[in-house]
XYZ file of C-alpha atoms in Angstrom:
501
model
C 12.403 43.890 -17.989
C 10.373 44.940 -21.470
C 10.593 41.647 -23.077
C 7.372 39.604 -23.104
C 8.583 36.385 -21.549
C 7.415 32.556 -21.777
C 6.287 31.081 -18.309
C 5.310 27.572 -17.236
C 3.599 28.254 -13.756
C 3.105 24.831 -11.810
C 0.850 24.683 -8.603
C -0.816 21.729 -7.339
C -4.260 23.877 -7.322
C -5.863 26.468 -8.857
C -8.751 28.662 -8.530
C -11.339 28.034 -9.091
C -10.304 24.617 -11.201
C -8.886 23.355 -7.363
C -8.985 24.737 -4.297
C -7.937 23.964 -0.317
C -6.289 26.944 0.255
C -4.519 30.737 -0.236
C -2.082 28.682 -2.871
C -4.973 27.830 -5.243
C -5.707 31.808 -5.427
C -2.206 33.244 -5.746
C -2.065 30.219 -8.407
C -4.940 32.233 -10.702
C -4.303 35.708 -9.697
C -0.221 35.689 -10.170
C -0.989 34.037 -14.225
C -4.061 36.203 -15.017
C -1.767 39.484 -13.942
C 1.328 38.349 -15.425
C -0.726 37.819 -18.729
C -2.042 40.963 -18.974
C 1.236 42.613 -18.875
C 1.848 41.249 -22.461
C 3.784 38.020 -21.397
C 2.938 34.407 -21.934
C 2.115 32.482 -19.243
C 0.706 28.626 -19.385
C -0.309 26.693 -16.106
C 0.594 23.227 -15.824
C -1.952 21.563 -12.658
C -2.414 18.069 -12.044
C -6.604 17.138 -13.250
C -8.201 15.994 -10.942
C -11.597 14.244 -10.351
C -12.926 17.227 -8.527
C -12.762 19.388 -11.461
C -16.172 20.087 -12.445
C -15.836 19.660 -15.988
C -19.418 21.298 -16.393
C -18.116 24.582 -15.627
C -14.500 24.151 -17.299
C -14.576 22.425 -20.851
C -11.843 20.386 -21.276
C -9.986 19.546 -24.819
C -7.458 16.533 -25.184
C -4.103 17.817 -26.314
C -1.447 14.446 -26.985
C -0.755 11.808 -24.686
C 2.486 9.947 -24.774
C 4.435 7.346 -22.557
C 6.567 8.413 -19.157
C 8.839 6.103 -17.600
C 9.527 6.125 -13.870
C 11.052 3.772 -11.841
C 10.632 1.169 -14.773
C 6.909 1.120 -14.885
C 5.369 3.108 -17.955
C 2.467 5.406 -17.552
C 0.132 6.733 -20.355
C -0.004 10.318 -19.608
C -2.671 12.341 -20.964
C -2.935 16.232 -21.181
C -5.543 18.291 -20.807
C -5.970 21.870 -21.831
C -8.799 24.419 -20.617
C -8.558 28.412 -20.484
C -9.576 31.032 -17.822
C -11.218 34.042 -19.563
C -9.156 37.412 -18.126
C -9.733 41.088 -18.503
C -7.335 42.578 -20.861
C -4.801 44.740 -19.574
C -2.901 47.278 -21.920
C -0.679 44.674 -23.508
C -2.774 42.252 -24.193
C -5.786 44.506 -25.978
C -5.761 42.285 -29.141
C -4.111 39.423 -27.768
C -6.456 35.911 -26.752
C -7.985 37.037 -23.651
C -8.008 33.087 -22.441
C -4.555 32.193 -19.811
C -4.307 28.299 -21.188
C -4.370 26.080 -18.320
C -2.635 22.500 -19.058
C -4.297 19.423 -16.912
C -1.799 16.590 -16.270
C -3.933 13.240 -16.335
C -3.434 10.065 -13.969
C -6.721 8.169 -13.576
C -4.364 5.822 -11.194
C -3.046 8.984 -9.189
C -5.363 11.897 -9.616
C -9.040 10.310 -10.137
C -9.801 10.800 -5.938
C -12.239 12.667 -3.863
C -9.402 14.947 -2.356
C -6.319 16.415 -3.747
C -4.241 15.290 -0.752
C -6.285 13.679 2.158
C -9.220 11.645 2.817
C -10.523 10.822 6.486
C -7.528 8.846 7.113
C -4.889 11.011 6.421
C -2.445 12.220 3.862
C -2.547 9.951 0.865
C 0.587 7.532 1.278
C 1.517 8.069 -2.129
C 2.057 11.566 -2.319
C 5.267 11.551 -3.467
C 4.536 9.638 -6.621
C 1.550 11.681 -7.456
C 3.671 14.609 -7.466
C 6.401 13.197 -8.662
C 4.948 11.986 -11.265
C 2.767 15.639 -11.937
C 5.948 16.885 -11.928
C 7.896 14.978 -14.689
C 4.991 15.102 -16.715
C 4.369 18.711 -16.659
C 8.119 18.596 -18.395
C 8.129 16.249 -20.491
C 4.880 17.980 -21.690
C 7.094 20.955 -22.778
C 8.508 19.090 -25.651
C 5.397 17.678 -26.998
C 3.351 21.135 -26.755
C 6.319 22.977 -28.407
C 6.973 25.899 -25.513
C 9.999 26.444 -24.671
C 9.909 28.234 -21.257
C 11.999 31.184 -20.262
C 10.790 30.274 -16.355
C 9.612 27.807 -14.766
C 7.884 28.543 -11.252
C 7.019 26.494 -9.193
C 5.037 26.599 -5.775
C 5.545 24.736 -2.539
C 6.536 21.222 -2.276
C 4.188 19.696 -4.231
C 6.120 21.115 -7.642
C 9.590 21.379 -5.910
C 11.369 18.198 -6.989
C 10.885 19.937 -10.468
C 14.466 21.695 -9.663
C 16.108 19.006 -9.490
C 14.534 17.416 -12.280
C 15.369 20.294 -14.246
C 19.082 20.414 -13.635
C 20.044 17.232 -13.075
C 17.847 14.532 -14.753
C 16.986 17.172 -18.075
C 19.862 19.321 -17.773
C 21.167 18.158 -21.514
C 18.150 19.125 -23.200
C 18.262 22.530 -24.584
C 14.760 23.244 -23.340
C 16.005 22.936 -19.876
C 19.296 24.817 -20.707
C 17.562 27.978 -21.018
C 15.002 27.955 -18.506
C 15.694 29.970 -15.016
C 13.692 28.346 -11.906
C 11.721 30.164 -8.943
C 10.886 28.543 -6.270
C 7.819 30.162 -4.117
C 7.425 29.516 -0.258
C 3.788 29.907 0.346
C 3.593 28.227 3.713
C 7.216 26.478 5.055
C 5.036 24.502 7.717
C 4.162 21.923 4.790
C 7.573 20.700 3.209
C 6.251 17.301 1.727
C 8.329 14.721 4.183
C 8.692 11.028 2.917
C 9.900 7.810 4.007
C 13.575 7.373 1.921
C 11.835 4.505 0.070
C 10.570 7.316 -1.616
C 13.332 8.008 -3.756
C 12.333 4.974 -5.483
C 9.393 5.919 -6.332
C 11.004 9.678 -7.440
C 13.346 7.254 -9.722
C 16.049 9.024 -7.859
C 19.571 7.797 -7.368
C 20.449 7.618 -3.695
C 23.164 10.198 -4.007
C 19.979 12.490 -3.352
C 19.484 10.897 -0.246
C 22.630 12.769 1.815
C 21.903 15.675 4.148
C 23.282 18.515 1.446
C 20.354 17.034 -0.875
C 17.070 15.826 0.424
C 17.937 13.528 3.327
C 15.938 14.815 6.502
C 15.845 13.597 9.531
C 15.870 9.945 7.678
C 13.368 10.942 5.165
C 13.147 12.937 2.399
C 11.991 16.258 2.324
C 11.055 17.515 -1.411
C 10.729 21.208 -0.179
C 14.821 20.993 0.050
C 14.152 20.123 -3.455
C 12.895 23.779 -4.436
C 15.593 25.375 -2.191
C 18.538 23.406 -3.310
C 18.283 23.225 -7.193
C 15.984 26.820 -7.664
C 17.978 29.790 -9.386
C 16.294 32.164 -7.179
C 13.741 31.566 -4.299
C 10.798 33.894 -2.614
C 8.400 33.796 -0.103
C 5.366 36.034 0.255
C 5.898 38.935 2.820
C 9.111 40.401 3.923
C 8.426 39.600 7.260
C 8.060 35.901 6.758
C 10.940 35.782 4.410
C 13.516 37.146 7.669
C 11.085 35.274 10.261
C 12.186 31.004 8.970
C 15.618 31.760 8.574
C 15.144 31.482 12.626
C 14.746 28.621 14.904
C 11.082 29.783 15.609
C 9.369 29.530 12.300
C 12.024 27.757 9.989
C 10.200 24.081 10.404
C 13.929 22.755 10.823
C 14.705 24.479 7.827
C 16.658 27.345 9.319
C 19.955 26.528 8.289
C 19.297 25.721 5.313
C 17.312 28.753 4.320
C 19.876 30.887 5.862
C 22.921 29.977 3.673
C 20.730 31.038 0.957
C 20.046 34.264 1.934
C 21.693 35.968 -1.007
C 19.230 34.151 -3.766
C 16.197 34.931 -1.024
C 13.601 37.464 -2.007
C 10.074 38.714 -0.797
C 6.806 39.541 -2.630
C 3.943 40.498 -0.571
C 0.907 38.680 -2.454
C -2.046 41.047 -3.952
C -5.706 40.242 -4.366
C -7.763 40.029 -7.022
C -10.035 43.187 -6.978
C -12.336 41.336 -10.256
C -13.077 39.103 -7.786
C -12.903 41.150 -4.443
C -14.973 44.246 -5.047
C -17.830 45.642 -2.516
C -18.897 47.752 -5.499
C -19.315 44.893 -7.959
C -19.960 41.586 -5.309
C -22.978 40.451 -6.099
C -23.693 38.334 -3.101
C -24.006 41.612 -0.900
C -27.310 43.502 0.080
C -25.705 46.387 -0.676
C -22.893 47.560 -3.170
C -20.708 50.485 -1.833
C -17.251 52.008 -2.271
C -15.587 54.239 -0.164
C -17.577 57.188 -0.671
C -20.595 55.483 -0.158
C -19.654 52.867 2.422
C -21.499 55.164 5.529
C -24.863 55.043 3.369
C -24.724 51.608 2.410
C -22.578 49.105 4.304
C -25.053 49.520 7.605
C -27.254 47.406 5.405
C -24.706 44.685 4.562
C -24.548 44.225 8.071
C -28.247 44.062 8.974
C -28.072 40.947 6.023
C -25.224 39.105 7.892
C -26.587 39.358 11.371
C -30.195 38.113 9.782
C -28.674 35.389 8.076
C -26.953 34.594 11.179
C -29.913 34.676 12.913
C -28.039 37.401 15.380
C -30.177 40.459 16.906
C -30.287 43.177 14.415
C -28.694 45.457 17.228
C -25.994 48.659 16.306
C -23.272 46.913 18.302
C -19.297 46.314 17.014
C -19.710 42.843 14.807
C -16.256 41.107 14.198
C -16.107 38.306 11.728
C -13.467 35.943 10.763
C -13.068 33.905 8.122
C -10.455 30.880 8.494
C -9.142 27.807 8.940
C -9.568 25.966 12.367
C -6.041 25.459 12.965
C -3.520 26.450 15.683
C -2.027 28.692 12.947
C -4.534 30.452 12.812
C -4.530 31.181 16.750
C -7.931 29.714 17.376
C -6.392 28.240 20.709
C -5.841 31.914 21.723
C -9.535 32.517 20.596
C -10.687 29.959 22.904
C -8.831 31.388 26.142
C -9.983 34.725 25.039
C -13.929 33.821 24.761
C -15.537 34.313 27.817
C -13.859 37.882 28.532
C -14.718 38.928 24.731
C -18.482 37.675 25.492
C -19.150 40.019 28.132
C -17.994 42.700 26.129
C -21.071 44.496 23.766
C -19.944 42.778 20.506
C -21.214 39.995 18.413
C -18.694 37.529 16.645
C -19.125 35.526 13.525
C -17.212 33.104 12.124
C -16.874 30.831 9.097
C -14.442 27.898 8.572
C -13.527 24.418 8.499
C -10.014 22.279 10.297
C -9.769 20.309 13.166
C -11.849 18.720 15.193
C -11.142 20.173 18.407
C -11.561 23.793 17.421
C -15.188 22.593 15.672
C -16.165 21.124 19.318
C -14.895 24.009 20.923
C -17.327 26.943 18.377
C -20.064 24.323 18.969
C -19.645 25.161 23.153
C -19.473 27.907 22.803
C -22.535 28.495 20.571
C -24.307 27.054 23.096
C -23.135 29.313 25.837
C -23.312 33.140 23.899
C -25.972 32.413 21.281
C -27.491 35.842 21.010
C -23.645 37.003 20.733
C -22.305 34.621 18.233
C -22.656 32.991 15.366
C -20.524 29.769 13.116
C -20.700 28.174 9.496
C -18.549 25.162 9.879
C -18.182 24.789 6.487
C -16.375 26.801 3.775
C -18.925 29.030 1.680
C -18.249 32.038 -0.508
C -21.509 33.432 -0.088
C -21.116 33.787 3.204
C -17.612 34.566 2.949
C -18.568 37.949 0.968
C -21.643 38.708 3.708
C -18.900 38.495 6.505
C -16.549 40.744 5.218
C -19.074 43.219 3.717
C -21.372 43.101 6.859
C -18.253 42.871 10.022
C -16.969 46.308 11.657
C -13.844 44.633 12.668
C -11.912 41.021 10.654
C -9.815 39.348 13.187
C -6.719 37.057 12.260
C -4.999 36.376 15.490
C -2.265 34.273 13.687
C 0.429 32.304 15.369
C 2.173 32.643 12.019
C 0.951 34.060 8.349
C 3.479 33.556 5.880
C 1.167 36.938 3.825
C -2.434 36.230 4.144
C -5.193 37.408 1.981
C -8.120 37.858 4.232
C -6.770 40.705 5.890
C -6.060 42.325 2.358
C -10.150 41.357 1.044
C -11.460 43.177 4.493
C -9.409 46.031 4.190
C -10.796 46.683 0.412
C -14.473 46.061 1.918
C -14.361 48.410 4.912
C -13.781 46.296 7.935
C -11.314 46.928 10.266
C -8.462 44.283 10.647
C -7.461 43.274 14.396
C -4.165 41.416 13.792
C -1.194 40.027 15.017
C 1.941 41.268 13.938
C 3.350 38.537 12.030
C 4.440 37.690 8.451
C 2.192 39.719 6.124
C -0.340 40.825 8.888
C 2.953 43.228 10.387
C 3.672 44.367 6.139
C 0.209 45.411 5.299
C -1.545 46.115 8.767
C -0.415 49.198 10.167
C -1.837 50.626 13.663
C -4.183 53.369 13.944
C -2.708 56.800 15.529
C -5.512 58.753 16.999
C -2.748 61.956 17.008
C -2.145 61.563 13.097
C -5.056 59.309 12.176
C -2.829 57.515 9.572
C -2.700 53.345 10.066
C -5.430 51.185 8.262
C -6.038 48.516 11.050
C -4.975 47.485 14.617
C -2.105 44.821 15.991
C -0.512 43.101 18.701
C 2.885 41.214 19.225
C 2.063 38.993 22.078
C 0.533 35.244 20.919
C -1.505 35.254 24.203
C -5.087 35.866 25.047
C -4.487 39.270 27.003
C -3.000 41.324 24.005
C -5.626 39.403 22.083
C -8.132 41.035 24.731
C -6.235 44.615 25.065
C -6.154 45.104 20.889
C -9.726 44.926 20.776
C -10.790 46.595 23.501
C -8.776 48.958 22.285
C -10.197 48.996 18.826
C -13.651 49.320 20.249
C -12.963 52.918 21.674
C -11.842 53.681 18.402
C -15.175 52.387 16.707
C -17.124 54.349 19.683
C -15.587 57.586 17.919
C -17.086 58.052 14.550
C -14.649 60.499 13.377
C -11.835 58.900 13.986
C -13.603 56.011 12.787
C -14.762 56.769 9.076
C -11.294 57.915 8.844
C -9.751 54.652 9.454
C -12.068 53.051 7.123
C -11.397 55.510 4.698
C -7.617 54.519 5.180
C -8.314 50.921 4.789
C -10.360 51.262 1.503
C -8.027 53.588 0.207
C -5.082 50.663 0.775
C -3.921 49.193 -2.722
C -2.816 46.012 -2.596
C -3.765 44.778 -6.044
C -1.898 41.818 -7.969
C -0.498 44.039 -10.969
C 2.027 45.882 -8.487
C 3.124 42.542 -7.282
C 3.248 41.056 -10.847
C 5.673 43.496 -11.737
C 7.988 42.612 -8.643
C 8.036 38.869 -10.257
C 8.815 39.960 -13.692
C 11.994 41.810 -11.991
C 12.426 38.364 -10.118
C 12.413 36.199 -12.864
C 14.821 38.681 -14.714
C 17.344 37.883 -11.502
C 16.567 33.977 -12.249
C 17.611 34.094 -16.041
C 20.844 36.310 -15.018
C 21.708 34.118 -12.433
C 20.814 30.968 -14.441
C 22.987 32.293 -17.412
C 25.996 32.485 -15.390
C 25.914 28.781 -14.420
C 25.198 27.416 -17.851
């Protein structure tokens, strides 16, 4: 598609405005490319307290009343701008993708976007509900008339509806195709039916071809239902939930949609993710100079690890502590991994259990490993720059970005095949030397074992070696490839939405 085309892209977070996960980076990257390919995109995000409004000056755009469920709020918006780098459409266009903060002092002014230490705010569903009427009835009042709409996980799916049943007579909503993104199906935004209430939803909605689940609601259903066209972010994930073993109970569902189901493997963003530009590393390299300089990257890490400056395999992970993220495979897998000549590293935040667990384990191996229990992107860059070897054991991965930032810095992935790890991690052959990482299929502790031991003979041979890392540098997986797969997406959307208006 040529034509430069008007976007409203809603996300509950957004880097580096709000951020608690991969959804708050895709939310940034996804815009900034889209915008450089001449079209215009505006983010709608809900503004929250923990916006540091020193870093990101705000400007008040209009306010204006919104009725739901008979109580009237005073909605305020918000507008700030992300500078981007111009891309070849955009050379004398504003260099600044507008960002549009919903306001709710009674729903947004919190510590946490979702949580505090008792759980999942109970009120979720209004708060989103509410972002989510507002962001449209904003529309009107800002005068942009949207050719798309996308929106992102549950948090922005009741939007759909909204859009086609609630707004359908407005013209605004007339001509504007929806997307709805699957970033991670595990979270589908699950309510008690009171809920609808609170949605100012009839109960007609609340019938098992709509949103009753399970008596609940389920607002993901939402985005699936009412969307013109839906994606999720590898290939693999996209065939992997329309099966009992990864569709959350959504299976069915997701398979009788098949035909408006598409896949976009997610990109990084290499302004942000660059060894030869990262200025938190010892060390800048690239992939000609990688042999002379990233030794000293990881001489930094295992010093400000306080690990033995020793030349011995280093693996660092970066990650939540989830069961997703197969940390209950990394526990069963410890004490065979210790007595091999390796150190491990590992920063990240989650549950409980898995913190306990590092902590033990600390205790037990600490010449041999190392843990920052707390999210830091310092540290982040010194792990990927500084590790031989990035491990992301995943139960599931709907794409992942890790894997994607450690290939572009030199270290070695050791996956398993799942989701996006199996699209964009491909084994090492020794015969042809072609692959840019190493996998396994089995979610146990002994493939876990057997794909890095065999990794390590492949490290012990420096040939082979600089080859694979010359492979994995070499890997593009930037976000203007994948930007151009959503313009083509969006162009399905608008045909498809045409037809039914």
């Amino acid at each position: 598609m040529s034509e430069n085309l008007k976007i409203l892209f809603m996300s509950s977070e957004v880097h580096p405005l709000a951020k608690t996960g991969g959804l708050a980076d895709v939310s940034m990257a996804l815009p900034k490319a889209l915008h450089r390919l001449g079209h215009d995109v505006r983010i709608a995000m809900p503004c929250y307290r923990s916006i540091d409004r020193s870093k990101f000056e705000m400007e008040y755009v209009t306010d204006f009343p919104l009725k739901i469920n008979n109580f009237t709020h005073n909605c305020i918006i918000r507008k700030t701008g992300i500078k981007c780098s111009p891309g070849k459409k955009r050379a004398k266009a504003s260099q600044s993708l507008p960002i549009y903060l919903i306001d709710s002092y009674e729903y947004f002014d919190r510590d946490d976007l979702y949580s505090n230490e008792a759980g999942d705010y109970v009120d979720n569903a209004r708060r989103f509900g509410y972002f989510c009427r507002a962001a449209l009835e904003m529309l009107q009042k800002i005068d942009f008339e949207p050719d798309v709409i996308h929106l992102n996980d549950w948090q922005t799916a009741i939007t759909a509806l909204l859009t086609k049943r609630v707004y359908g007579d407005e013209r605004i909503f007339k001509n504007a195709a929806t997307v709805f993104t699957i970033h991670n199906l595990q979270y589908q935004g699950v309510f008690d039916m009171q809920s609808l209430v609170d949605l100012d939803l009839t109960w007609q909605y609340y019938s098992p071809e709509y949103l009753e689940y399970y008596g609940k609601i389920n607002l993901m259903k939402a985005g699936l239902i009412f969307s013109d066209v839906i994606n999720t972010v590898s290939e693999t994930y996209a065939s992997e939930i329309q099966s009992g073993a990864l569709g959350m109970g959504l299976e069915g569902l997701l398979s009788t949609k098949k035909s408006d189901l598409y896949a976009i493997t997610n990109g990084i963003d290499y302004d942000e993710w660059n060894p030869e530009t990262d200025p938190n590393l010892a060390e800048n390299y690239c992939a000609k100079t990688y042999m002379q300089k990233k030794p000293a990257c990881k001489r930094d890490l295992q010093k400000a690890c306080g690990l033995p400056e020793k030349d011995v395999p280093l693996i660092g992970m970066v990650s939540r502590l989830a069961d997703q993220k197969g940390l209950d495979i990394i526990e069963r897998a410890m004490p065979e991994l210790m007595k091999l000549d390796v150190q491990f590293v590992l920063l990240g935040t989650g549950e409980q259990r898995y913190i306990e667990m590092l902590y033990h384990f600390l205790k037990l191996y600490p010449e041999k490993c190392s843990f920052y229990l707390k999210f830091d992107a310092f540290v982040a860059s010194k792990i990927y720059a500084g590790s031989d070897f990035f491990l992301m054991p995943s139960k599931f991965e709907p794409c992942g970005t890790s894997q994607l930032i450690s290939l572009k810095y030199g270290t070695i992935p050791i996956v398993r095949a799942t989701g996006g790890l199996a699209d964009t991690i491909s084994g090492f052959d020794a015969r042809t030397q072609q692959g840019n990482g190493f996998s396994f299929t089995d979610y146990n502790e002994t493939a876990l074992l057997k794909c890095i031991e065999h990794a390590l003979v492949i490290y012990q041979n420096r040939q082979m070696w600089n080859v694979l890392v010359k492979n994995a540098m070499q890997c593009d997986y930037s976000w203007e490839a994948a930007a151009r797969k959503y313009v083509d997406l969006y162009a399905k959307a608008m045909a498809k939405h045409s037809i039914k208006f």
